[in-house]
Coordinates of C-alpha atoms in Angstrom, one line a residue:
X1 CA -27.2 -71.8 -37.2
X2 CA -27.1 -68.0 -37.3
X3 CA -30.9 -68.0 -36.8
X4 CA -30.5 -70.4 -33.8
X5 CA -27.7 -68.3 -32.4
X6 CA -29.8 -65.2 -32.7
X7 CA -32.7 -66.9 -30.9
X8 CA -30.3 -68.0 -28.2
X9 CA -28.8 -64.5 -27.9
X10 CA -32.3 -63.0 -27.7
X11 CA -33.4 -65.6 -25.0
X12 CA -30.3 -64.9 -23.0
X13 CA -30.8 -61.2 -23.3
X14 CA -34.4 -61.5 -22.1
X15 CA -33.3 -63.6 -19.1
X16 CA -30.6 -61.1 -18.2
X17 CA -33.1 -58.2 -18.6
X18 CA -35.5 -60.0 -16.3
X19 CA -32.8 -60.7 -13.8
X20 CA -31.7 -57.0 -13.9
X21 CA -35.3 -55.9 -13.3
X22 CA -35.7 -58.4 -10.4
X23 CA -32.4 -57.2 -8.9
X24 CA -33.5 -53.6 -9.2
X25 CA -36.5 -54.2 -7.0
X26 CA -34.3 -55.2 -4.1
X27 CA -31.0 -53.5 -4.9
X28 CA -30.9 -49.8 -5.8
X29 CA -27.2 -49.9 -6.8
X30 CA -26.7 -46.4 -5.3
X31 CA -26.6 -45.1 -1.8
X32 CA -28.3 -42.0 -0.4
X33 CA -27.9 -39.9 2.7
X34 CA -29.9 -37.1 4.2
X35 CA -28.6 -35.6 7.4
X36 CA -28.9 -32.3 9.3
X37 CA -25.2 -31.5 9.0
X38 CA -22.7 -31.8 6.2
X39 CA -20.1 -33.2 8.6
X40 CA -22.4 -36.1 9.4
X41 CA -23.2 -36.7 5.7
X42 CA -19.5 -36.7 5.0
X43 CA -18.9 -39.2 7.9
X44 CA -21.5 -41.6 6.3
X45 CA -19.9 -41.3 2.9
X46 CA -16.5 -42.2 4.4
X47 CA -17.8 -45.3 6.0
X48 CA -19.7 -46.4 2.9
X49 CA -16.6 -45.9 0.8
X50 CA -14.7 -48.2 3.2
X51 CA -17.2 -51.0 2.6
X52 CA -19.6 -50.3 5.3
X53 CA -23.4 -50.7 4.9
X54 CA -26.3 -48.4 5.9
X55 CA -26.1 -49.6 9.5
X56 CA -22.4 -48.7 9.8
X57 CA -23.2 -45.3 8.2
X58 CA -26.0 -44.8 10.8
X59 CA -23.4 -45.3 13.6
X60 CA -21.1 -42.8 11.8
X61 CA -23.8 -40.2 11.4
X62 CA -25.1 -40.6 15.0
X63 CA -21.6 -40.1 16.4
X64 CA -20.8 -37.2 14.2
X65 CA -24.1 -35.5 15.2
X66 CA -23.1 -36.0 18.8
X67 CA -20.1 -33.8 18.1
X68 CA -21.6 -31.0 15.8
X69 CA -25.2 -30.9 17.2
X70 CA -24.7 -31.1 21.0
X71 CA -28.0 -29.2 21.2
X72 CA -30.0 -32.0 19.5
X73 CA -28.5 -35.3 20.3
X74 CA -25.4 -37.0 21.7
X75 CA -23.9 -39.8 23.8
X76 CA -25.7 -38.3 26.8
X77 CA -29.1 -38.9 25.1
X78 CA -31.0 -41.6 23.2
X79 CA -33.2 -42.2 20.3
X80 CA -35.1 -44.6 18.0
X81 CA -33.6 -46.5 15.0
X82 CA -35.9 -47.9 12.3
X83 CA -34.1 -50.5 10.2
X84 CA -34.8 -52.1 6.8
X85 CA -32.8 -55.2 5.9
X86 CA -32.8 -55.8 2.2
X87 CA -33.8 -59.1 0.6
X88 CA -36.4 -60.7 -1.6
X89 CA -38.8 -59.8 1.2
X90 CA -37.4 -56.8 3.2
X91 CA -37.2 -57.3 7.0
X92 CA -37.8 -54.4 9.4
X93 CA -36.6 -53.9 13.0
X94 CA -36.9 -51.2 15.6
X95 CA -34.1 -50.4 18.0
X96 CA -35.4 -48.6 21.1
X97 CA -32.5 -46.6 22.6
X98 CA -34.8 -44.3 24.6
X99 CA -33.3 -43.2 28.0
X100 CA -34.4 -44.9 31.2
X101 CA -35.2 -43.4 34.5
X102 CA -32.6 -44.1 37.3
X103 CA -33.5 -46.7 39.9
X104 CA -34.0 -44.0 42.5
X105 CA -36.6 -42.2 40.4
X106 CA -40.0 -41.9 41.9
X107 CA -43.4 -40.5 40.8
X108 CA -43.2 -37.5 43.2
X109 CA -39.6 -36.6 42.7
X110 CA -40.4 -33.3 41.1
X111 CA -43.1 -32.3 43.5
X112 CA -42.8 -30.1 46.6
X113 CA -45.8 -29.4 48.8
X114 CA -47.9 -31.0 46.1
X115 CA -46.6 -28.7 43.4
X116 CA -44.3 -29.4 40.5
X117 CA -40.9 -27.7 40.7
X118 CA -40.3 -27.4 36.9
X119 CA -36.7 -26.4 37.0
X120 CA -35.7 -29.8 38.6
X121 CA -36.8 -31.8 35.5
X122 CA -35.4 -29.3 33.0
X123 CA -31.9 -28.1 34.2
X124 CA -29.2 -30.0 36.1
X125 CA -28.4 -33.7 36.7
X126 CA -31.7 -34.6 38.4
X127 CA -33.3 -34.0 34.9
X128 CA -31.1 -36.6 33.3
X129 CA -32.2 -40.2 32.5
X130 CA -29.7 -43.0 31.8
X131 CA -28.4 -42.5 28.2
X132 CA -29.1 -45.0 25.5
X133 CA -27.2 -43.9 22.4
X134 CA -23.8 -45.4 23.3
X135 CA -25.4 -48.8 23.7
X136 CA -27.4 -48.4 20.4
X137 CA -24.2 -47.7 18.4
X138 CA -22.5 -50.8 19.8
X139 CA -25.7 -52.8 19.1
X140 CA -26.0 -51.6 15.5
X141 CA -22.3 -52.4 14.8
X142 CA -22.5 -55.9 16.3
X143 CA -25.8 -57.0 15.0
X144 CA -26.0 -55.4 11.5
X145 CA -22.8 -53.7 10.6
X146 CA -20.0 -54.9 8.3
X147 CA -17.2 -52.8 9.9
X148 CA -15.8 -52.8 13.4
X149 CA -17.3 -50.2 15.7
X150 CA -14.0 -48.3 15.9
X151 CA -14.0 -47.7 12.1
X152 CA -17.5 -46.3 12.1
X153 CA -16.7 -44.0 15.1
X154 CA -13.4 -42.8 13.6
X155 CA -14.8 -39.8 11.6
X156 CA -16.5 -38.5 14.7
X157 CA -13.4 -38.9 16.8
X158 CA -11.4 -36.8 14.2
X159 CA -14.2 -34.3 14.1
X160 CA -14.2 -33.9 17.9
X161 CA -10.4 -33.3 17.9
X162 CA -10.2 -31.0 14.9
X163 CA -13.4 -29.1 15.7
X164 CA -16.4 -27.7 13.8
X165 CA -17.5 -24.2 12.9
X166 CA -20.5 -22.7 14.7
X167 CA -23.4 -22.1 12.3
X168 CA -26.7 -20.3 12.6
X169 CA -28.5 -23.3 14.0
X170 CA -26.0 -23.7 16.8
X171 CA -26.3 -20.0 17.6
X172 CA -30.1 -20.2 17.7
X173 CA -30.2 -23.2 20.0
X174 CA -27.4 -21.8 22.3
X175 CA -29.3 -18.5 22.5
X176 CA -32.5 -20.3 23.6
X177 CA -30.6 -22.0 26.5
X178 CA -28.0 -19.3 27.2
X179 CA -28.9 -18.8 30.9
X180 CA -29.0 -22.5 31.6
X181 CA -25.6 -23.0 29.9
X182 CA -24.1 -20.2 31.9
X183 CA -25.3 -21.7 35.1
X184 CA -23.2 -24.8 34.6
X185 CA -19.5 -24.0 34.4
X186 CA -18.5 -27.1 32.4
X187 CA -21.3 -26.5 29.8
X188 CA -20.3 -22.8 29.5
X189 CA -16.6 -23.9 29.0
X190 CA -17.6 -26.4 26.3
X191 CA -20.3 -24.6 24.4
X192 CA -20.0 -20.8 25.0
X193 CA -17.2 -18.3 24.3
X194 CA -16.5 -16.0 27.3
X195 CA -19.9 -16.9 28.6
X196 CA -21.6 -15.7 25.4
X197 CA -23.1 -17.4 22.4
X198 CA -20.1 -18.1 20.0
X199 CA -19.9 -16.0 16.9
X200 CA -20.5 -17.6 13.5
X201 CA -17.5 -19.5 12.4
X202 CA -16.1 -20.0 15.9
X203 CA -14.4 -23.4 16.0
X204 CA -15.6 -25.7 18.8
X205 CA -13.1 -28.4 19.7
X206 CA -14.0 -31.3 22.1
X207 CA -10.9 -33.4 23.0
X208 CA -12.6 -34.8 26.1
X209 CA -15.5 -36.0 23.9
X210 CA -13.0 -37.6 21.5
X211 CA -11.6 -39.6 24.4
X212 CA -15.0 -40.7 25.5
X213 CA -15.8 -41.8 21.9
X214 CA -12.4 -43.6 21.7
X215 CA -13.3 -45.5 24.9
X216 CA -16.6 -46.7 23.2
X217 CA -14.7 -47.5 20.0
X218 CA -12.1 -49.7 21.8
X219 CA -14.2 -51.3 24.6
X220 CA -17.8 -51.2 23.1
X221 CA -20.6 -50.6 25.5
X222 CA -18.4 -51.4 28.5
X223 CA -16.3 -48.4 27.6
X224 CA -19.3 -46.2 28.5
X225 CA -21.5 -48.1 31.0
X226 CA -18.7 -49.6 33.1
X227 CA -15.2 -48.8 34.2
X228 CA -13.5 -45.4 34.7
X229 CA -15.9 -43.4 32.5
X230 CA -19.0 -44.8 34.3
X231 CA -17.4 -43.9 37.7
X232 CA -16.7 -40.4 36.5
X233 CA -20.2 -39.9 35.2
X234 CA -21.8 -41.1 38.4
X235 CA -19.5 -39.1 40.6
X236 CA -20.1 -35.9 38.5
X237 CA -23.9 -36.4 38.6
X238 CA -24.1 -37.2 42.3
X239 CA -21.8 -34.4 43.3
X240 CA -24.2 -32.0 41.5
X241 CA -27.3 -33.4 43.1
X242 CA -28.3 -36.2 40.8
X243 CA -29.3 -39.8 41.6
X244 CA -27.4 -42.0 39.1
X245 CA -25.6 -45.1 40.3
X246 CA -23.1 -47.4 38.7
X247 CA -25.8 -50.1 38.7
X248 CA -28.0 -47.7 36.6
X249 CA -25.4 -47.5 33.9
X250 CA -24.3 -51.1 34.0
X251 CA -27.9 -52.2 33.8
X252 CA -29.0 -50.1 30.9
X253 CA -30.1 -52.1 27.8
X254 CA -31.7 -51.1 24.5
X255 CA -34.8 -53.0 23.4
X256 CA -35.4 -54.6 20.0
X257 CA -39.1 -54.1 19.2
X258 CA -41.4 -55.0 16.4
X259 CA -42.0 -51.9 14.2
X260 CA -45.6 -50.6 13.8
X261 CA -46.9 -51.8 10.4
X262 CA -50.1 -50.6 8.9
X263 CA -51.5 -51.2 5.4
X264 CA -52.3 -48.3 3.2
X265 CA -54.0 -48.0 -0.1
X266 CA -52.4 -49.0 -3.4
X267 CA -50.3 -51.8 -1.8
X268 CA -48.4 -49.4 0.3
X269 CA -47.4 -50.1 3.9
X270 CA -46.5 -47.7 6.7
X271 CA -43.6 -48.9 8.8
X272 CA -43.1 -46.7 11.8
X273 CA -42.4 -46.4 15.5
X274 CA -44.2 -48.5 18.2
X275 CA -44.5 -47.4 21.8
X276 CA -42.7 -45.9 23.7
X277 CA -43.2 -43.7 20.7
X278 CA -46.7 -42.4 20.2
X279 CA -45.8 -41.0 16.8
X280 CA -46.3 -44.2 14.7
X281 CA -49.8 -44.8 16.0
X282 CA -50.7 -41.1 15.4
X283 CA -49.4 -41.4 11.8
X284 CA -51.3 -44.6 11.1
X285 CA -54.5 -43.2 12.5
X286 CA -54.2 -39.9 10.6
X287 CA -53.5 -41.6 7.3
X288 CA -56.3 -44.1 7.8
X289 CA -58.8 -41.3 8.4
X290 CA -57.5 -39.3 5.5
X291 CA -58.1 -42.3 3.2
X292 CA -61.8 -41.8 3.9
X293 CA -61.7 -38.1 3.1
X294 CA -61.3 -36.4 -0.3
X295 CA -58.2 -34.5 0.7
X296 CA -56.3 -34.7 -2.5
X297 CA -59.0 -33.0 -4.5
X298 CA -59.9 -30.4 -1.8
X299 CA -58.9 -26.8 -2.1
X300 CA -56.3 -25.6 0.4
X301 CA -58.5 -24.5 3.3
X302 CA -60.7 -27.6 3.0
X303 CA -57.6 -29.8 2.9
X304 CA -56.2 -28.1 6.0
X305 CA -59.5 -28.6 7.7
X306 CA -59.3 -32.4 7.1
X307 CA -55.7 -32.6 8.3
X308 CA -56.4 -30.6 11.4
X309 CA -59.4 -32.7 12.3
X310 CA -57.6 -36.1 11.9
X311 CA -54.7 -34.8 13.9
X312 CA -57.0 -33.6 16.7
X313 CA -58.5 -37.1 16.9
X314 CA -55.1 -39.0 16.6
X315 CA -53.5 -36.8 19.3
X316 CA -56.4 -37.3 21.6
X317 CA -55.5 -41.0 22.0
X318 CA -51.9 -40.3 22.9
X319 CA -52.6 -40.2 26.6
X320 CA -53.4 -43.9 26.6
X321 CA -49.8 -44.8 25.7
X322 CA -46.6 -45.5 27.6
X323 CA -43.5 -47.7 27.9
X324 CA -44.7 -51.1 26.8
X325 CA -42.4 -52.8 29.4
X326 CA -44.5 -51.1 32.1
X327 CA -48.1 -50.5 30.8
X328 CA -50.4 -52.1 28.3
X329 CA -50.9 -50.2 25.1
X330 CA -54.3 -50.6 23.4
X331 CA -52.7 -50.6 19.9
X332 CA -55.2 -53.0 18.3
X333 CA -58.1 -51.0 19.5
X334 CA -56.6 -47.7 18.4
X335 CA -55.9 -49.0 14.9
X336 CA -59.1 -51.0 14.4
X337 CA -60.8 -50.2 11.1
X338 CA -64.2 -49.7 12.7
X339 CA -62.8 -47.3 15.3
X340 CA -60.9 -45.2 12.7
X341 CA -63.9 -45.2 10.4
X342 CA -66.0 -43.8 13.2
X343 CA -63.4 -41.1 13.9
X344 CA -63.3 -40.1 10.3
X345 CA -67.1 -40.1 10.0
X346 CA -67.3 -37.8 13.1
X347 CA -65.5 -35.0 11.2
X348 CA -67.9 -32.1 10.2
X349 CA -67.0 -31.2 6.6
X350 CA -67.3 -27.5 7.2
X351 CA -66.8 -26.8 10.9
X352 CA -64.1 -27.4 13.5
X353 CA -64.9 -29.9 16.1
X354 CA -64.1 -28.4 19.5
X355 CA -61.7 -30.7 21.4
X356 CA -64.0 -30.3 24.4
X357 CA -66.8 -32.0 22.3
X358 CA -64.7 -35.2 21.9
X359 CA -64.7 -37.9 24.6
X360 CA -62.1 -36.9 27.2
X361 CA -58.7 -38.7 27.2
X362 CA -55.9 -39.1 29.6
X363 CA -53.6 -36.1 29.3
X364 CA -49.9 -36.3 28.1
X365 CA -46.6 -34.5 27.9
X366 CA -43.7 -34.1 25.5
X367 CA -40.2 -32.7 25.0
X368 CA -38.8 -30.9 21.9
X369 CA -35.5 -30.6 20.3
X370 CA -34.1 -33.7 18.6
X371 CA -32.3 -34.6 15.3
X372 CA -33.0 -36.9 12.5
X373 CA -31.3 -38.6 9.6
X374 CA -32.0 -41.2 6.8
X375 CA -29.6 -43.4 4.9
X376 CA -29.9 -46.2 2.4
X377 CA -27.0 -48.2 0.9
X378 CA -26.5 -49.7 -2.5
X379 CA -28.0 -53.1 -1.4
X380 CA -31.2 -51.5 -0.1
X381 CA -30.5 -51.6 3.6
X382 CA -31.8 -48.5 5.2
X383 CA -32.0 -46.6 8.5
X384 CA -34.3 -43.8 9.6
X385 CA -33.3 -42.5 13.0
X386 CA -34.5 -39.8 15.4
X387 CA -32.2 -39.0 18.3
X388 CA -32.7 -36.6 21.2
X389 CA -31.4 -34.9 24.4
X390 CA -34.9 -33.3 24.7
X391 CA -34.5 -29.5 25.2
X392 CA -31.7 -27.8 23.3
X393 CA -28.4 -28.9 25.1
X394 CA -30.5 -31.2 27.2
X395 CA -30.2 -30.5 30.9
X396 CA -27.4 -28.0 30.1
X397 CA -25.3 -30.0 32.6
X398 CA -22.0 -31.5 31.4
X399 CA -20.0 -34.0 33.4
X400 CA -16.5 -32.5 33.9
X401 CA -13.8 -34.3 31.9
X402 CA -16.1 -36.3 29.7
X403 CA -17.3 -33.8 27.0
X404 CA -20.8 -35.1 27.6
X405 CA -23.8 -32.9 28.0
X406 CA -26.7 -34.9 29.6
X407 CA -30.3 -35.2 28.4
X408 CA -33.3 -33.8 30.3
X409 CA -35.6 -36.6 29.2
X410 CA -37.0 -36.9 32.7
X411 CA -39.1 -33.9 31.7
X412 CA -40.9 -36.1 29.2
X413 CA -42.5 -38.1 32.0
X414 CA -45.6 -36.9 33.7
X415 CA -44.0 -35.2 36.7
X416 CA -47.5 -34.4 37.8
X417 CA -50.1 -36.7 36.1
X418 CA -52.7 -33.9 36.4
X419 CA -50.3 -31.1 35.3
X420 CA -48.1 -30.3 32.4
X421 CA -44.4 -30.1 31.4
X422 CA -42.3 -27.3 30.0
X423 CA -44.2 -27.4 26.7
X424 CA -47.6 -27.0 28.2
X425 CA -48.5 -30.7 27.6
X426 CA -50.3 -32.5 30.3
X427 CA -49.3 -35.7 31.9
X428 CA -50.9 -39.1 32.4
X429 CA -50.6 -42.1 34.7
X430 CA -49.4 -44.3 31.8
X431 CA -46.4 -42.0 31.5
X432 CA -45.7 -41.4 35.2
X433 CA -42.2 -41.5 36.5
X434 CA -41.0 -45.0 37.5
X435 CA -37.6 -46.6 38.1
X436 CA -36.1 -48.0 34.9
X437 CA -39.0 -46.7 32.8
X438 CA -38.7 -45.0 29.4
X439 CA -40.6 -41.8 28.8
X440 CA -43.2 -41.5 26.1
X441 CA -42.0 -39.8 22.9
X442 CA -43.3 -38.5 19.6
X443 CA -40.1 -39.4 17.7
X444 CA -41.3 -41.1 14.5
X445 CA -38.7 -42.5 12.1
X446 CA -40.9 -43.8 9.3
X447 CA -40.8 -45.8 6.1
X448 CA -43.5 -46.3 3.4
X449 CA -42.9 -49.2 1.1
X450 CA -44.7 -50.7 -1.8
X451 CA -43.6 -53.1 -4.6
X452 CA -42.4 -50.2 -6.7
X453 CA -41.4 -47.5 -4.2
X454 CA -39.6 -46.9 -0.9
X455 CA -39.5 -43.7 1.1
X456 CA -38.0 -42.7 4.4
X457 CA -39.2 -39.8 6.6
X458 CA -38.4 -38.2 10.0
X459 CA -37.8 -34.9 11.7
X460 CA -37.0 -33.4 15.1
X461 CA -39.7 -31.2 16.7
X462 CA -41.2 -32.8 19.8
X463 CA -44.9 -33.0 19.8
X464 CA -45.1 -31.6 16.3
X465 CA -43.1 -34.5 14.8
X466 CA -46.2 -36.6 13.7
X467 CA -47.9 -33.7 12.1
X468 CA -44.7 -32.7 10.2
X469 CA -44.1 -36.3 9.0
X470 CA -47.8 -36.5 8.0
X471 CA -47.5 -33.4 5.8
X472 CA -44.4 -34.8 4.1
X473 CA -46.1 -38.2 3.5
X474 CA -49.0 -36.4 1.9
X475 CA -46.5 -34.9 -0.5
X476 CA -45.2 -38.4 -1.3
X477 CA -48.7 -39.8 -1.8
X478 CA -49.5 -36.9 -4.2
X479 CA -46.4 -37.6 -6.3
X480 CA -44.9 -34.2 -5.6
X481 CA -41.1 -33.7 -6.1
X482 CA -39.0 -35.1 -3.3
X483 CA -37.4 -31.7 -2.5
X484 CA -40.9 -30.4 -1.7
X485 CA -41.7 -33.0 1.0
X486 CA -39.5 -31.4 3.8
X487 CA -40.1 -27.9 2.5
X488 CA -43.9 -28.1 3.0
X489 CA -45.2 -25.2 5.1
X490 CA -46.2 -26.6 8.5
X491 CA -49.2 -26.4 10.8
X492 CA -50.1 -28.5 13.8
X493 CA -52.9 -29.5 16.1
X494 CA -52.5 -31.8 19.1
X495 CA -56.0 -32.0 20.7
X496 CA -55.0 -29.8 23.6
X497 CA -54.5 -26.9 23.7
X498 CA -57.3 -26.5 21.1
X499 CA -55.2 -24.3 18.9
X500 CA -53.8 -24.6 15.3
X501 CA -50.1 -23.7 15.5
X502 CA -48.4 -22.8 12.3
X503 CA -45.2 -21.4 10.8
X504 CA -45.1 -17.8 9.5
X505 CA -46.5 -17.6 6.0
X506 CA -48.2 -21.0 6.1
X507 CA -51.7 -19.5 5.5
X508 CA -52.6 -16.4 3.5
X509 CA -54.7 -13.7 5.2
X510 CA -57.8 -15.0 3.3
X511 CA -57.1 -18.6 4.4
X512 CA -56.7 -17.5 8.0
X513 CA -60.1 -15.7 7.9
X514 CA -61.8 -18.8 6.4
X515 CA -60.3 -21.1 9.0
X516 CA -61.3 -18.8 11.8
X517 CA -64.8 -18.7 10.4
X518 CA -64.9 -22.5 10.6
X519 CA -64.1 -22.2 14.4
X520 CA -60.3 -22.5 14.5
X521 CA -58.0 -20.5 16.8
X522 CA -54.7 -19.9 15.0
X523 CA -51.3 -19.2 16.5
X524 CA -48.3 -18.2 14.5
X525 CA -45.4 -19.6 16.4
X526 CA -43.2 -16.9 15.0
X527 CA -40.5 -19.1 13.6
X528 CA -39.9 -22.1 11.3
X529 CA -39.6 -25.5 13.1
X530 CA -38.5 -29.0 12.3
X531 CA -35.6 -30.3 10.2
X532 CA -36.8 -33.2 8.1
X533 CA -34.5 -35.5 6.2
X534 CA -36.1 -37.7 3.5
X535 CA -35.2 -40.4 0.9
X536 CA -37.0 -41.8 -2.1
X537 CA -36.2 -44.9 -4.1
X538 CA -38.2 -45.5 -7.3
X539 CA -37.5 -49.2 -7.7
X540 CA -39.2 -49.5 -11.1
X541 CA -37.4 -46.5 -12.5
X542 CA -34.1 -47.2 -10.8
X543 CA -33.8 -43.7 -9.4
X544 CA -32.7 -42.6 -6.0
X545 CA -33.3 -39.1 -4.4
X546 CA -32.6 -37.5 -1.1
X547 CA -33.7 -34.1 0.3
X548 CA -32.7 -32.1 3.4
X549 CA -35.0 -29.6 5.0
X550 CA -34.3 -26.1 3.7
X551 CA -34.9 -24.7 7.2
X552 CA -31.7 -26.3 8.4
X553 CA -28.0 -26.6 7.3
X554 CA -28.1 -30.2 6.4
X555 CA -26.9 -32.0 3.3
X556 CA -28.6 -34.7 1.2
X557 CA -26.7 -36.6 -1.4
X558 CA -26.9 -39.7 -3.7
X559 CA -23.7 -41.7 -3.9
X560 CA -22.6 -43.9 -6.8

């Protein structure tokens, strides 16, 4: 009997071990958060501790960032949410909360005598598209959350009332947009101190924003897109020269889309953003081309050569893309194996390919400052989200009495399909202004998943987003420490202009010389850029890690 009992105990132990291993593959048992601000990370922790899941935490983070990062995102903007729903077979979803052009928008609205008037699509209410973030928060809570929307918004409401301290990132962004903020009395009141950039440590309180958040918490989407707040928003915009209507707000809807999925080597799969993001396609194309090149064994200059050339080719195709509700996107052709093989094979191993030597492509345009976060809960649900108001502090126009600074995402459209936007990026017919249309974007919240691993990536940075995410993904593919992924020195090529942009110190003097000898023009942008937030789950080893970009002031944490 003792022998039989021992056999039984051994058998039960083996079964339990097998079940534990199986559960581990789908259930990390720990949560992880990586966000660009410690207040947002704290908000997510509070919600998770109250029994919320990753989707509730995403609502809490987004709302908290709307308070502490008015220069990067907010209720007056929009964004993309990439979702992972845990299970024996994970399910993925993509919530498109990109802003939409007002119904009165038209293709020539920023032209005068045939010439673009750039200020109109950058500063003031005419630059603002209809915001999508409030609807997205309501949608996430209703469709995927465990907690009521009001519980997930509570940390942000407290934060808006109590205030937050100005940090170096806030000062940097406010300095960039100081003149525009000064030109709008309400923005100056909310975000400046005596018409100057606030000193470090200055406490910014936003009671009007707290009331706006409270209306969303109590009434859901109708607390923003209908009723008294909607009337106040429309009145404020129109009195200042904008074209919003109550119907524009009432008619706004987010869109649930199928994420872009692309198989990689070693049973890995890229899950990323579909149009109206161009970023996911650029990432898939770049990784597919790199798989045909010996980049992992290449010395640094040769590796940079490969990366620059795949980015050149991937960005060339961007001008073909636009809002899928308005234009056809040739995704199958752009991701076809034979097409990508041909692109990879066209790369000269030693010399730069001049962009002018490639077949011409429709031109495109882009915006810049955004924010990003990643979160995964103890059940394996995850969110990677990139949010934006476009330029720092958006249109630098705030609607009096609401606490809301509006986006200037209309500048992401092709105001002049033959010209360019504030970032020197040319436009295309696929991305021309049209009523109700969503502008093209590079925002690229991204997952990579395999049977044994899961990783989440994303960053702000406008047109440079896909190149930044690519460099971090390469760190993951090489097995480098997680903390190194967002810290990787950055460089970028986007087809046109035919220039390699890079952070200070990315290349040594010798490497610069070698790259120039290969035919590259280099441009030091004079500052660090991006603010990446990443997660890593080793399913087999049962470990969870998170990392926040050292360029920012964010906080990454793993929570038991």
